[in-house]
XYZ file of C-alpha atoms in Angstrom:
209
model
C 113.694 92.198 75.724
C 116.994 90.866 74.479
C 117.515 93.518 71.795
C 116.784 96.524 73.987
C 120.312 97.407 75.077
C 123.721 97.647 73.452
C 127.129 99.269 74.207
C 130.376 98.788 76.212
C 131.883 95.911 78.200
C 132.548 93.606 81.113
C 136.145 92.374 80.887
C 139.391 94.050 79.946
C 142.689 93.344 78.252
C 142.907 90.548 75.724
C 139.159 89.912 75.777
C 138.569 93.436 74.502
C 141.250 93.048 71.859
C 139.252 90.214 70.344
C 136.223 92.497 70.063
C 137.963 95.485 68.512
C 136.348 96.497 65.252
C 133.492 94.034 65.627
C 134.318 92.669 62.147
C 134.656 88.984 63.042
C 131.391 87.538 64.412
C 133.042 84.188 65.108
C 135.614 85.818 67.391
C 132.938 87.880 69.123
C 130.881 84.761 69.799
C 133.932 82.861 71.017
C 134.752 85.605 73.498
C 131.136 85.698 74.662
C 131.195 81.990 75.439
C 134.641 82.117 77.053
C 133.750 85.008 79.349
C 130.410 83.463 80.330
C 132.094 80.181 81.283
C 134.880 82.020 83.120
C 132.382 84.109 85.071
C 130.414 81.095 86.271
C 133.556 79.153 87.060
C 135.035 81.983 89.094
C 131.851 82.492 91.095
C 131.314 78.800 91.803
C 134.946 78.007 92.631
C 135.594 81.074 94.767
C 133.341 79.993 97.622
C 133.196 83.668 98.580
C 129.812 85.400 99.052
C 131.492 88.738 98.351
C 132.337 87.592 94.819
C 128.725 86.608 94.212
C 127.532 89.925 95.640
C 129.741 91.819 93.206
C 128.419 89.806 90.261
C 124.773 90.216 91.268
C 125.165 93.971 91.694
C 127.688 94.526 88.894
C 125.280 96.329 86.605
C 124.098 98.582 89.442
C 127.535 100.194 89.410
C 128.567 99.800 85.781
C 125.243 99.747 83.944
C 123.760 97.090 81.713
C 125.937 98.359 78.871
C 128.830 96.776 80.753
C 127.636 93.283 79.779
C 125.789 94.059 76.550
C 128.769 94.222 74.220
C 129.912 90.742 75.136
C 126.621 88.892 75.478
C 123.710 90.733 73.841
C 124.368 89.244 70.402
C 124.601 85.687 71.659
C 121.988 83.145 70.658
C 119.019 82.814 73.014
C 119.809 79.163 73.774
C 123.443 79.629 74.790
C 125.174 80.231 78.109
C 126.042 83.898 77.381
C 122.556 84.413 75.942
C 121.015 83.008 79.108
C 123.153 85.219 81.361
C 122.282 88.261 79.264
C 118.563 87.573 79.653
C 118.879 87.030 83.387
C 120.558 90.403 83.809
C 117.828 91.962 81.653
C 115.092 90.485 83.828
C 116.804 91.809 86.942
C 117.106 95.265 85.364
C 113.432 95.263 84.362
C 112.472 94.638 87.977
C 114.923 97.074 89.543
C 114.006 99.916 87.188
C 110.306 99.789 88.055
C 109.637 97.562 91.065
C 106.218 99.102 91.736
C 105.039 98.620 88.169
C 106.488 95.116 87.863
C 105.023 94.034 91.197
C 101.605 95.202 89.985
C 101.921 93.093 86.844
C 103.239 90.107 88.780
C 100.444 90.311 91.331
C 97.817 90.500 88.589
C 99.480 87.567 86.899
C 99.131 85.438 90.029
C 95.403 86.160 89.924
C 94.785 85.288 86.280
C 97.348 82.593 85.441
C 96.129 79.093 86.416
C 99.584 77.520 86.734
C 102.191 76.947 89.451
C 104.542 79.517 87.908
C 104.177 81.920 90.835
C 105.320 79.156 93.185
C 108.217 78.221 90.910
C 109.338 81.860 90.738
C 109.477 81.903 94.532
C 107.987 85.312 95.275
C 105.698 85.719 98.273
C 102.074 86.459 97.506
C 101.147 89.230 97.592
C 104.466 90.479 96.234
C 105.138 94.192 96.565
C 108.031 96.243 95.160
C 110.470 95.136 97.864
C 109.576 91.492 97.402
C 110.030 91.436 93.618
C 113.307 93.352 93.894
C 114.582 90.836 96.413
C 113.401 88.011 94.162
C 115.370 89.397 91.213
C 118.545 89.359 93.278
C 117.886 85.889 94.678
C 117.333 84.437 91.216
C 120.572 85.888 89.878
C 122.410 84.818 93.012
C 121.197 81.282 92.381
C 122.950 81.339 89.018
C 126.307 81.826 90.694
C 126.007 79.721 93.834
C 122.989 77.446 93.478
C 121.261 75.255 90.910
C 121.789 77.035 87.589
C 118.925 75.271 85.797
C 116.566 76.034 88.678
C 117.528 79.711 88.565
C 116.674 79.758 84.852
C 113.342 78.061 85.547
C 112.537 80.590 88.275
C 113.313 83.518 85.987
C 111.195 81.965 83.228
C 108.311 81.445 85.629
C 108.542 85.040 86.811
C 108.391 86.241 83.212
C 105.325 84.104 82.477
C 103.456 85.452 85.491
C 104.382 89.059 84.702
C 103.403 88.521 81.058
C 99.979 87.251 82.079
C 99.582 90.267 84.329
C 100.626 92.666 81.569
C 98.101 91.117 79.173
C 95.343 91.364 81.765
C 96.080 95.001 82.613
C 96.285 95.762 78.877
C 92.743 94.447 78.480
C 91.619 96.773 81.271
C 93.298 99.747 79.581
C 92.191 99.009 76.031
C 89.221 101.374 75.916
C 90.469 104.178 78.155
C 94.120 104.243 77.066
C 94.843 102.358 73.817
C 98.455 103.516 73.752
C 99.110 102.188 77.250
C 97.350 98.957 76.354
C 99.583 98.573 73.312
C 102.711 99.107 75.415
C 101.602 96.475 77.894
C 100.766 94.015 75.137
C 104.228 94.486 73.660
C 105.773 93.951 77.082
C 103.731 90.792 77.555
C 104.971 89.411 74.232
C 108.602 90.162 75.110
C 108.250 88.588 78.531
C 106.637 85.508 77.021
C 109.456 85.162 74.502
C 112.069 85.561 77.228
C 110.290 82.957 79.362
C 110.362 80.465 76.476
C 114.043 81.114 75.848
C 114.979 80.690 79.509
C 112.934 77.502 79.782
C 114.829 76.030 76.851
C 118.118 77.099 78.447
C 117.108 75.403 81.709
C 116.426 72.148 79.870
C 119.769 72.371 78.079
C 121.549 73.114 81.360
C 120.076 69.990 82.951
C 121.272 67.963 79.979
C 124.742 69.484 80.244
C 124.293 71.000 76.781
C 124.095 74.735 77.514
C 127.289 76.174 76.042
């Protein structure tokens, strides 16, 4: 999932100056980390729900490209990398809530773990429920327990991945191409889940930077 989008920006002014030309990876990474820390600090110190609302819905207005340039190239086990993946998960859900809810629901039926409970979605979870869950998880990043929000997103990805694999098996004979697409999605979701789980552990240790 993490390599699916690239393009323009989130902040302006001096932060953009540091990115100009893209010829200094160290500077790009430094700006990614600085902006990620600044974003979290602003949201948590503001004590203003309106600020959190704007951050949760930022990509609805500006597109995912608005955060990709700063964070998409960050390592998977870093603060900007974690934020990038959380926005990607939210976009995945918002772009196709009906399809994602189908995969999530199937996942709850075939995955013998507590991941569905950790994710926090009601069961059964329809399109409205998974869309609301995506927003609640991202909101938790900015005003709740950051590590818990990462764990919830990881759990959601694991359940959806299990559902995608199961539906792929159903489609294998009748629609091999569709089955292949679902298998690829399952692999990407599984990878994202592993990355977010590692980030959650680092966050609890105070080592996610």
